[in-house]
mmCIF file of C-alpha atoms in Angstrom:
data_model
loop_
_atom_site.group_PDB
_atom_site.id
_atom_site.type_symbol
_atom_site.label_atom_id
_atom_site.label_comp_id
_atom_site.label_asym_id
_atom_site.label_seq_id
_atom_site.Cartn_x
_atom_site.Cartn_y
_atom_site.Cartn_z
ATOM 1 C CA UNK A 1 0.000 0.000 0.000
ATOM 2 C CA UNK A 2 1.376 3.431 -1.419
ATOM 3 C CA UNK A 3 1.396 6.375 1.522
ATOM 4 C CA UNK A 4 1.448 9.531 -0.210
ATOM 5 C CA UNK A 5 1.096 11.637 2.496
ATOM 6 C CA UNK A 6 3.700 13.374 2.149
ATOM 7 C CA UNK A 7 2.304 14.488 -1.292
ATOM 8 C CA UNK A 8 -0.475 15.911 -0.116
ATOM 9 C CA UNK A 9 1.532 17.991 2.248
ATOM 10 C CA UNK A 10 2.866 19.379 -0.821
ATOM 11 C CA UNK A 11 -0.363 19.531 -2.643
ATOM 12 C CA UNK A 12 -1.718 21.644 0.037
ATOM 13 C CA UNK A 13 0.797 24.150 0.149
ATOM 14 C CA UNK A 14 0.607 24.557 -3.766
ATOM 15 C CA UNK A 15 -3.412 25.496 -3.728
ATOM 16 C CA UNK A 16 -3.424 27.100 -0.418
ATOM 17 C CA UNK A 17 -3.928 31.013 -1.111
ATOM 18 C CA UNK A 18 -0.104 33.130 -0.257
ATOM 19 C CA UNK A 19 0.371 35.260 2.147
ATOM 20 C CA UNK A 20 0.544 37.985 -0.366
ATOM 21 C CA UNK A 21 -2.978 37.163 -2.079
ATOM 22 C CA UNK A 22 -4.378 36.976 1.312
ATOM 23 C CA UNK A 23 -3.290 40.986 2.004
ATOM 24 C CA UNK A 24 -4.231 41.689 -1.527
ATOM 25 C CA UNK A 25 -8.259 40.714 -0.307
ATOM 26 C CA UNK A 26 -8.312 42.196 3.031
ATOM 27 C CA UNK A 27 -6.747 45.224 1.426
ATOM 28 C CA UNK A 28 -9.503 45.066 -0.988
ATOM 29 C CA UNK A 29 -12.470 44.158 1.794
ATOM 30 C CA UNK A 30 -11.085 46.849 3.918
ATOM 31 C CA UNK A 31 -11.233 49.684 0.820
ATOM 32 C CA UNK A 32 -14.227 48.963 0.103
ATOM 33 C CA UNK A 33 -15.836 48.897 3.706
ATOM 34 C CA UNK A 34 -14.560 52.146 3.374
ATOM 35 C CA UNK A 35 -16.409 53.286 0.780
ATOM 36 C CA UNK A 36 -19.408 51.760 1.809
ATOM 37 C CA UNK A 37 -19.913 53.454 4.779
ATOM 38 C CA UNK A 38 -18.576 56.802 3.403
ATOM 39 C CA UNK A 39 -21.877 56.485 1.590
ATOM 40 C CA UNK A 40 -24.377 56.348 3.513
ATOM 41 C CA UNK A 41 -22.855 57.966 5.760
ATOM 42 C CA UNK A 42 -23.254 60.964 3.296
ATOM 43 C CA UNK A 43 -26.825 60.033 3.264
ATOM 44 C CA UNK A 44 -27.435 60.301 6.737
ATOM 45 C CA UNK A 45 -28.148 57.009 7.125
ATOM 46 C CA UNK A 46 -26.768 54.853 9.747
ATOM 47 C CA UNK A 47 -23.844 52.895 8.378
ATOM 48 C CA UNK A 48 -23.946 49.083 7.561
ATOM 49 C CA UNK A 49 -22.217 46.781 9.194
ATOM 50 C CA UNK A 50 -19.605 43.891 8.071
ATOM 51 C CA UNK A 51 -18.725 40.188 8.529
ATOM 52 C CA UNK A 52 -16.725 38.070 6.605
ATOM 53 C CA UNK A 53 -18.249 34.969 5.281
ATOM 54 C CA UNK A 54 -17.184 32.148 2.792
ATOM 55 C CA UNK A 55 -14.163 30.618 2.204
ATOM 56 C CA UNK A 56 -11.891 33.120 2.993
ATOM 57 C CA UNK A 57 -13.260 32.820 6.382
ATOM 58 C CA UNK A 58 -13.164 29.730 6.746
ATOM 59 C CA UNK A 59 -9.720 29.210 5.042
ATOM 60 C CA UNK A 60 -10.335 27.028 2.775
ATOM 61 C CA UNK A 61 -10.111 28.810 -0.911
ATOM 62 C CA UNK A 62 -7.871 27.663 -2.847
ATOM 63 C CA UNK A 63 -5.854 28.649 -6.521
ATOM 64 C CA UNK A 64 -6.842 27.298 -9.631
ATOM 65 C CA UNK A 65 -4.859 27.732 -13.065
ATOM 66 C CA UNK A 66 -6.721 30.654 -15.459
ATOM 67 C CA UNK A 67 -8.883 31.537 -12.778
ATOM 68 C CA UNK A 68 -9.055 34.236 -9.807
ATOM 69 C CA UNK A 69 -9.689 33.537 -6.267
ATOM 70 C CA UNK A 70 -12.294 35.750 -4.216
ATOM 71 C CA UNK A 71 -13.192 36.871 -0.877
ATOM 72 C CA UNK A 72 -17.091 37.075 0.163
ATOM 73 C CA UNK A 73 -17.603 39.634 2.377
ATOM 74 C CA UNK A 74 -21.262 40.284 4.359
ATOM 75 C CA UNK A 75 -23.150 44.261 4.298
ATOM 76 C CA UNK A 76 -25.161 44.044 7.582
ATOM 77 C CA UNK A 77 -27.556 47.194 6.432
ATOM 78 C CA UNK A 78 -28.277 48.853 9.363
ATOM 79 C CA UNK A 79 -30.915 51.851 7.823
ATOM 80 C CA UNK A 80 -34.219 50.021 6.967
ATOM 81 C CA UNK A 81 -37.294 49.967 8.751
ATOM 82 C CA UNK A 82 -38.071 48.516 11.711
ATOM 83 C CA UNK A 83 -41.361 46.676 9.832
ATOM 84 C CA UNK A 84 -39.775 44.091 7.366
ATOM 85 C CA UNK A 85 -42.790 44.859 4.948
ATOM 86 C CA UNK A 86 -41.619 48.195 5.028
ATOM 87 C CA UNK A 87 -38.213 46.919 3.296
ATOM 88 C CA UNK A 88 -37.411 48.264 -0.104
ATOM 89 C CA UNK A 89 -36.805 45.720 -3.164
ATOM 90 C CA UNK A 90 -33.458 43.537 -3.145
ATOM 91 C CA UNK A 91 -33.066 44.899 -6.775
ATOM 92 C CA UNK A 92 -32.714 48.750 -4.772
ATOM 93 C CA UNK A 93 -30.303 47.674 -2.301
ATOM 94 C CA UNK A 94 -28.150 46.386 -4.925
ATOM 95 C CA UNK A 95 -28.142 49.159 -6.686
ATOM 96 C CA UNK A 96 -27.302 51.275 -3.537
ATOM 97 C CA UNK A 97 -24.523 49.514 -2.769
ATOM 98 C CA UNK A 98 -23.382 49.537 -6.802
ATOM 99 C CA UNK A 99 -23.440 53.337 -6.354
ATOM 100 C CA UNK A 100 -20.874 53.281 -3.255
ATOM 101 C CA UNK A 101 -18.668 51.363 -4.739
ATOM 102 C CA UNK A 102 -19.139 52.026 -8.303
ATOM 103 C CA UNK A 103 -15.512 54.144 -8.809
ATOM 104 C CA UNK A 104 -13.235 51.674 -6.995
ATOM 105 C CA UNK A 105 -11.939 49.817 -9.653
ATOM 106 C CA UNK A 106 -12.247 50.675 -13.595
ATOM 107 C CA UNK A 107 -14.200 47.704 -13.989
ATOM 108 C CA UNK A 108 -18.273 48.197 -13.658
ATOM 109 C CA UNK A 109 -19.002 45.999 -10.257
ATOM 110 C CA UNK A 110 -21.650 43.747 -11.725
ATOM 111 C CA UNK A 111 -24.947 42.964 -10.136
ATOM 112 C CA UNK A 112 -25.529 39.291 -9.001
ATOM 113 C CA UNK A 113 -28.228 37.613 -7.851
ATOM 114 C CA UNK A 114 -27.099 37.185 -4.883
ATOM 115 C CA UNK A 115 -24.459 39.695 -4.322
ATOM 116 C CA UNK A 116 -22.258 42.159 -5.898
ATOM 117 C CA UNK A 117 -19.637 41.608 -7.466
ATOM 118 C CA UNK A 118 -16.215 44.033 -7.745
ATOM 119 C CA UNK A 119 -13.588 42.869 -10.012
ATOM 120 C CA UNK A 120 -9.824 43.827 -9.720
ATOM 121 C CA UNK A 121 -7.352 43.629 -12.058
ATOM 122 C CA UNK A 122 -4.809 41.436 -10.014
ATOM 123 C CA UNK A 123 -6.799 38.486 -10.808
ATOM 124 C CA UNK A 124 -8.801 38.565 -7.373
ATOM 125 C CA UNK A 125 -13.394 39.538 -7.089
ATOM 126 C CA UNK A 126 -14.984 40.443 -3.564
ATOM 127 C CA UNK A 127 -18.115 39.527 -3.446
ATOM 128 C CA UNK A 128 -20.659 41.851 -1.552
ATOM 129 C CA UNK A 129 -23.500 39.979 0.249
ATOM 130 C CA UNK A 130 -26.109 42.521 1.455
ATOM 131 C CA UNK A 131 -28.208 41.267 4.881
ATOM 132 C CA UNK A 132 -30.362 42.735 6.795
ATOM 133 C CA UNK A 133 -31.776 41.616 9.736
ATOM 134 C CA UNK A 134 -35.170 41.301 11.741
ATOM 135 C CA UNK A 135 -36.548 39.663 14.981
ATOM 136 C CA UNK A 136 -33.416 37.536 15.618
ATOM 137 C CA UNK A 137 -33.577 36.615 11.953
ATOM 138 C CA UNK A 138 -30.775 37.619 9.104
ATOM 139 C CA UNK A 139 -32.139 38.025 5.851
ATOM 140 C CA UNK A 140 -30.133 37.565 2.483
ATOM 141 C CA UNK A 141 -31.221 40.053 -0.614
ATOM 142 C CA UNK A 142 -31.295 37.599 -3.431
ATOM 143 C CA UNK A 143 -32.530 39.723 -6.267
ATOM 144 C CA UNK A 144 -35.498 38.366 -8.310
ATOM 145 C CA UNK A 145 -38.277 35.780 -6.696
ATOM 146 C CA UNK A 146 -36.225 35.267 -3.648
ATOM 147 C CA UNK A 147 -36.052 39.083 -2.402
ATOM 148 C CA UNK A 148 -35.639 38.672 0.961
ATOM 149 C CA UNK A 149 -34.281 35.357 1.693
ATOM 150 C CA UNK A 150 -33.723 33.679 5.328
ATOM 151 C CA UNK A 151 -30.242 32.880 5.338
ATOM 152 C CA UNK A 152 -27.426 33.740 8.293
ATOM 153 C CA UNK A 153 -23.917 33.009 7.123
ATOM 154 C CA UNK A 154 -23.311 33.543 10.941
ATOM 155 C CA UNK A 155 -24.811 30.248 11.654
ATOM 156 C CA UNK A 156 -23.004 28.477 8.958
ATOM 157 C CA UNK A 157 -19.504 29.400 10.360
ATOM 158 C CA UNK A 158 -20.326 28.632 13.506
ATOM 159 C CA UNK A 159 -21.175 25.087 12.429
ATOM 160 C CA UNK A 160 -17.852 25.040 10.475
ATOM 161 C CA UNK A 161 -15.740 26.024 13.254
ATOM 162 C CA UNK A 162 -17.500 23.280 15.479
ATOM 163 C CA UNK A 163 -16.420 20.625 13.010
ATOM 164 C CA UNK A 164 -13.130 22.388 12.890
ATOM 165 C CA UNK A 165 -12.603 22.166 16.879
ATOM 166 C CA UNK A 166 -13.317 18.427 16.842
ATOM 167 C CA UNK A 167 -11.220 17.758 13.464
ATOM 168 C CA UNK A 168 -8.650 20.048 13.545
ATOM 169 C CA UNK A 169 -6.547 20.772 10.122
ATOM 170 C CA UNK A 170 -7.655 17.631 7.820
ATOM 171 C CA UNK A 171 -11.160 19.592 7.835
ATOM 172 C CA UNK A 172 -9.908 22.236 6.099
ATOM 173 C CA UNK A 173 -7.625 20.242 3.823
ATOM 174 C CA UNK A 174 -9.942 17.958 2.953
ATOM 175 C CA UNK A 175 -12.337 20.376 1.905
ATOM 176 C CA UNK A 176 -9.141 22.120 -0.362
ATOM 177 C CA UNK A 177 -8.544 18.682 -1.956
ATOM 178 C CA UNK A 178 -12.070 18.019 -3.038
ATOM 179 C CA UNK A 179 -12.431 21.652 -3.904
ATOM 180 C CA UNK A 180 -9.195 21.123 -6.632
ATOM 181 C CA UNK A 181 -10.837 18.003 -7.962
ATOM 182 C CA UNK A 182 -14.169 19.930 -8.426
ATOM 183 C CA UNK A 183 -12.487 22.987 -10.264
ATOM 184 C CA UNK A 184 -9.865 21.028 -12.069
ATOM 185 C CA UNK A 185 -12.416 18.286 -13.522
ATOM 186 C CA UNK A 186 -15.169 21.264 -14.232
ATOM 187 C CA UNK A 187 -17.968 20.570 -11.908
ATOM 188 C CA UNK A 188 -17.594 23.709 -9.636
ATOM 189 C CA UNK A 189 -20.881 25.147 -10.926
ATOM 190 C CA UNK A 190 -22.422 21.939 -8.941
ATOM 191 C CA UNK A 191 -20.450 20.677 -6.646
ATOM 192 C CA UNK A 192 -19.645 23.774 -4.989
ATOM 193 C CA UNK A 193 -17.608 25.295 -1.725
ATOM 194 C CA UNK A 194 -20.711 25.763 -0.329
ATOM 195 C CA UNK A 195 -22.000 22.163 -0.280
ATOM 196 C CA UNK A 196 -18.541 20.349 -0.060
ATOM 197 C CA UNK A 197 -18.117 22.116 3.389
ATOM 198 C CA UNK A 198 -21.184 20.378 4.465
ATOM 199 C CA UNK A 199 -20.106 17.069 2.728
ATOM 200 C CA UNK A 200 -16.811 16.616 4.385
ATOM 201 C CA UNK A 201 -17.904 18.029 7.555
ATOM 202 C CA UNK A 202 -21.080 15.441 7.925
ATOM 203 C CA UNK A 203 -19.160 12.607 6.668
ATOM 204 C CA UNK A 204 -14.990 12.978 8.054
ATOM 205 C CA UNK A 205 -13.737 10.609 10.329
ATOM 206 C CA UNK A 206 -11.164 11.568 13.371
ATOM 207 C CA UNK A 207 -8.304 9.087 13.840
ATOM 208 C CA UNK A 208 -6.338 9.120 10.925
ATOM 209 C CA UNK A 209 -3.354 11.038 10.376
ATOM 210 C CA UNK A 210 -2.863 10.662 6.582
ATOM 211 C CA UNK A 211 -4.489 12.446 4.604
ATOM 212 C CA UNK A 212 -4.382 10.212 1.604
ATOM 213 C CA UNK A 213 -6.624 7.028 3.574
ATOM 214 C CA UNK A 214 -8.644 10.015 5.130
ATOM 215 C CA UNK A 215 -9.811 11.380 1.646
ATOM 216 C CA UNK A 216 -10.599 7.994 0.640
ATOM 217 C CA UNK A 217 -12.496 7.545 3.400
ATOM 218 C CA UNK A 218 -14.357 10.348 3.904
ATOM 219 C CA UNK A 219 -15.338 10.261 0.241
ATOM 220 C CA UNK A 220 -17.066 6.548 0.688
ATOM 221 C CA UNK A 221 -19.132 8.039 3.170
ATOM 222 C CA UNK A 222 -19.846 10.939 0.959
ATOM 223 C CA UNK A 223 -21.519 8.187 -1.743
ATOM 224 C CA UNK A 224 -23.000 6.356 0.834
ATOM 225 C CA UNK A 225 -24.895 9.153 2.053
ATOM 226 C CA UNK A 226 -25.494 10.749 -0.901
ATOM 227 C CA UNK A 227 -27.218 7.306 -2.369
ATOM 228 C CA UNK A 228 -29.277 7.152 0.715
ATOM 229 C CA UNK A 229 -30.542 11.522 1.335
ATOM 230 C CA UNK A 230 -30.593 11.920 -2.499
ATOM 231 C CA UNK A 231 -30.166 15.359 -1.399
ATOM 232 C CA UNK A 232 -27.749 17.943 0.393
ATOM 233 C CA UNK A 233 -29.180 19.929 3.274
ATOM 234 C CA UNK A 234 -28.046 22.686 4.766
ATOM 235 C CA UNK A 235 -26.657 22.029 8.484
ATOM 236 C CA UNK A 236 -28.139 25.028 10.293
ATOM 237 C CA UNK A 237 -31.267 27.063 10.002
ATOM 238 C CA UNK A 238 -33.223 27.380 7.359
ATOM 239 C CA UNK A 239 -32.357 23.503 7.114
ATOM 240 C CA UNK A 240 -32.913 24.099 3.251
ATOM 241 C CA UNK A 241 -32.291 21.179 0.691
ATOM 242 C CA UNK A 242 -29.468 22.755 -1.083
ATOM 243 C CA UNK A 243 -29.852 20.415 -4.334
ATOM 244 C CA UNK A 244 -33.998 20.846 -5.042
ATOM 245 C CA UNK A 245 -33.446 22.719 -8.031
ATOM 246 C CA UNK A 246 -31.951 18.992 -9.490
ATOM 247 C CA UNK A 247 -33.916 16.182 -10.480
ATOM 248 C CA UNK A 248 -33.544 12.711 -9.253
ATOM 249 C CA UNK A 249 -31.722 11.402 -12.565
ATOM 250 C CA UNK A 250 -29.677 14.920 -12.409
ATOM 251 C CA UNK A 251 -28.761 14.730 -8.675
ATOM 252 C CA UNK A 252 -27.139 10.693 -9.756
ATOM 253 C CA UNK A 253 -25.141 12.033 -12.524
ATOM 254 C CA UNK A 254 -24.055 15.634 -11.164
ATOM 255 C CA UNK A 255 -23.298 14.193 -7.445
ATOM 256 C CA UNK A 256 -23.640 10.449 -7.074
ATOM 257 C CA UNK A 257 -22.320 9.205 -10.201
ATOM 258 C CA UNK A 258 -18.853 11.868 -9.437
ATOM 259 C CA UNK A 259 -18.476 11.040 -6.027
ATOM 260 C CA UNK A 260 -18.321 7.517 -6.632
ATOM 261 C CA UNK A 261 -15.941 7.689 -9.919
ATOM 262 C CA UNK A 262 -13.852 9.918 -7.489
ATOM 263 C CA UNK A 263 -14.076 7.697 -4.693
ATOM 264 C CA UNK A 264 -13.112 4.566 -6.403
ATOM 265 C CA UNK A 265 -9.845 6.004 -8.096
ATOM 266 C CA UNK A 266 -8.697 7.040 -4.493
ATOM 267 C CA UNK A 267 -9.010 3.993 -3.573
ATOM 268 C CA UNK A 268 -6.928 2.498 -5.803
ATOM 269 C CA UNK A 269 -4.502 5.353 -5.217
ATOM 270 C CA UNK A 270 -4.438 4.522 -1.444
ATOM 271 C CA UNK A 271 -3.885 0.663 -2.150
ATOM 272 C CA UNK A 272 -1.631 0.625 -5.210
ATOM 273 C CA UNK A 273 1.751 -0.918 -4.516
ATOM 274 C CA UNK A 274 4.157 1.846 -5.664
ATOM 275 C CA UNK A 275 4.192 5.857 -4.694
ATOM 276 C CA UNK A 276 4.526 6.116 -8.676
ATOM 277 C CA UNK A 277 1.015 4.268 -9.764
ATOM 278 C CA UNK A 278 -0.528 6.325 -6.668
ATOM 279 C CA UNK A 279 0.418 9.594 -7.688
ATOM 280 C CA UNK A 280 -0.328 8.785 -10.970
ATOM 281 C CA UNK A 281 -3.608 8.409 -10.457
ATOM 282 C CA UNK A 282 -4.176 11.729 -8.069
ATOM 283 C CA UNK A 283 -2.662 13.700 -10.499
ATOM 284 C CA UNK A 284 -5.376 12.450 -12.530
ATOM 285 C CA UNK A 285 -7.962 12.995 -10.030
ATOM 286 C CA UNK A 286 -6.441 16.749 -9.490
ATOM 287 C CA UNK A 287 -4.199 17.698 -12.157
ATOM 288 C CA UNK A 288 -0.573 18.758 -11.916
ATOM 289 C CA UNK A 289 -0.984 21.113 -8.948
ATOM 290 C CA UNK A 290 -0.356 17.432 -7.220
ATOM 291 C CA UNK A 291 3.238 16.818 -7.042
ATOM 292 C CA UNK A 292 4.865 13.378 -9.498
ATOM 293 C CA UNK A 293 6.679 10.574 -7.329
ATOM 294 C CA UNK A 294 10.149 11.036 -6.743
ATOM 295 C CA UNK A 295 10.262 6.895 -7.466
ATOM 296 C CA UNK A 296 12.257 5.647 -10.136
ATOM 297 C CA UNK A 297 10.384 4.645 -13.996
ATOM 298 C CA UNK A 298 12.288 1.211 -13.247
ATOM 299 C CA UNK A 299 10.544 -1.707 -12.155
ATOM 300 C CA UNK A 300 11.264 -1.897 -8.671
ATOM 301 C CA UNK A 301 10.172 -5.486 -8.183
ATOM 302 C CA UNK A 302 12.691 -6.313 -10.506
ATOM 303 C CA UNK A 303 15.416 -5.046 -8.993
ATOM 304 C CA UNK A 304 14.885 -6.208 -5.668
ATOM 305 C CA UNK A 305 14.876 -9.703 -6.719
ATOM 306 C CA UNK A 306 18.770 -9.612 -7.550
ATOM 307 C CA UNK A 307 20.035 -11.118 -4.852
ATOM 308 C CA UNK A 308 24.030 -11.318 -6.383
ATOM 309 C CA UNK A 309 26.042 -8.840 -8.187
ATOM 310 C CA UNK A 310 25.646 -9.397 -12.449
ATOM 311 C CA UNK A 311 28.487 -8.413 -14.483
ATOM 312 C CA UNK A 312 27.734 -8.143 -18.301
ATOM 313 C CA UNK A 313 30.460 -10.694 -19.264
ATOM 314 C CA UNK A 314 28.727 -13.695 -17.026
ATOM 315 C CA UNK A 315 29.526 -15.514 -14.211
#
């Protein structure tokens, strides 16, 4: 059995974010928190609020080749009515906070559903979440039918730190690994950040120190429970199904049918006989962000069986 381990030491370090592209984002978040309140504070209106949300919180974005990495960051708006009714249109809080922010980079921010976006030329986005919040409720403006949607990131970290306290590090770098394979094998629209937080972090085991066996473990009980929910929930309130907009037969093929085609090839990474045939097959599950074996192209089982020196003239 191949123990590559070490690898994945490697392979974390090579997607992990630098410390340089981390100060480029909070230098960006911070800016534009700035500018934020600088506008409505010219309004007279009492100035939102921020919390940081998403991976970048939780540490667990990671690069991909030819794309840029983000940071999602939460606008607690603290100047609407007291009677939710009362609250304006997601579609006009967007556009508020497109108007504070519009001159900070020369790109247009662009207007999401569900937040807004502001692109900078470094090859980094922030997102911009607006919230408001009502009765001990937080409430997410998701422009179009949704409006004003029940949904606290709060709650979500909370849950992820909880996991993180009684996993420690693997968490996170399991959730980095399966991100990679996501991104790198084009099923990130899907199988996103979002949901593969909750996946590892209802299905990881404690107890095993590689991280290798530990993938490959936590992905069969990924498949197992994803055969048996036919669904993804979210962990905390509202306990939403995260995968309703899927059919049955589209939930197999976008989630089941991966999982397990990902799960069986770690498998055979973590029982192969050489570190070569192992990393062969991660760097097929995750591209060549994942480091080659430093083993010889020779067959090894050959060699080992030479028991006596062989010169080329004979005995």
């Amino acid at each position: 059995m191949a123990n590559c381990s070490n690898k994945f030491c490697t392979f974390n370090d090579s997607i992990t974010l630098t410390d340089t592209q981390e100060e480029n984002l909070r230098r960006g978040r911070d800016s534009l928190r700035d500018e934020i309140k600088q506008y409505y504070k010219d309004k007279n209106l009492n100035q939102p609020q921020f919390c940081g949300q998403g991976s970048f919180a939780m540490r667990t974005t990671i690069q991909q080749d030819g794309e840029d990495y983000d940071l999602d960051d939460g606008v607690y708006l603290q100047h609407l009515p007291e009677n939710k009714s009362d609250w304006p249109q997601a579609e006009a809080v967007h556009a508020e906070i497109i108007e504070a922010v519009k001159n900070h980079t020369t790109t247009s921010p662009l207007d999401k559903h569900a937040c807004v976006r502001v692109q900078y030329k470094n090859d980094y986005h922030i997102d911009l979440a607006i919230y408001a919040e009502n009765k001990d409720k937080t409430y997410l403006a998701r422009k179009g039918s949704g409006q004003w949607e029940e949904n606290d990131p709060k709650l979500f970290d909370q849950w992820f730190h909880d996991k993180l306290e009684t996993f420690g590090e693997q968490y996170r770098r399991l959730c980095r690994y399966i991100k990679k394979w996501s991104y790198y094998n084009g099923y990130s629209d899907e199988i996103t950040g979002f949901l593969i937080s909750i996946l590892v972090g209802n299905n990881i085991s404690s107890g095993d120190n590689n991280d290798d066996s530990a993938l490959a473990v936590t992905l069969d009980k990924i498949v197992t429970n994803l055969k048996q929910d036919r669904c993804i929930t979210r962990p905390v309130e509202p306990h939403k199904n995260m995968t309703e907009k899927f059919s049955d037969d589209e939930f197999q093929k976008r989630f089941i049918d991966r999982f397990s085609e990902f799960n069986t090839k770690a498998k055979n990474a973590v029982d192969a006989t050489t570190e070569k045939e192992s990393c062969d097959i991660w760097i097929s599950l995750f591209g060549s962000d994942f480091p080659e074996s430093n083993e010889s192209v020779y067959d090894k089982s050959f060699s080992t069986n030479i028991t006596e020196e062989v010169h080329p003239w004979g005995n």
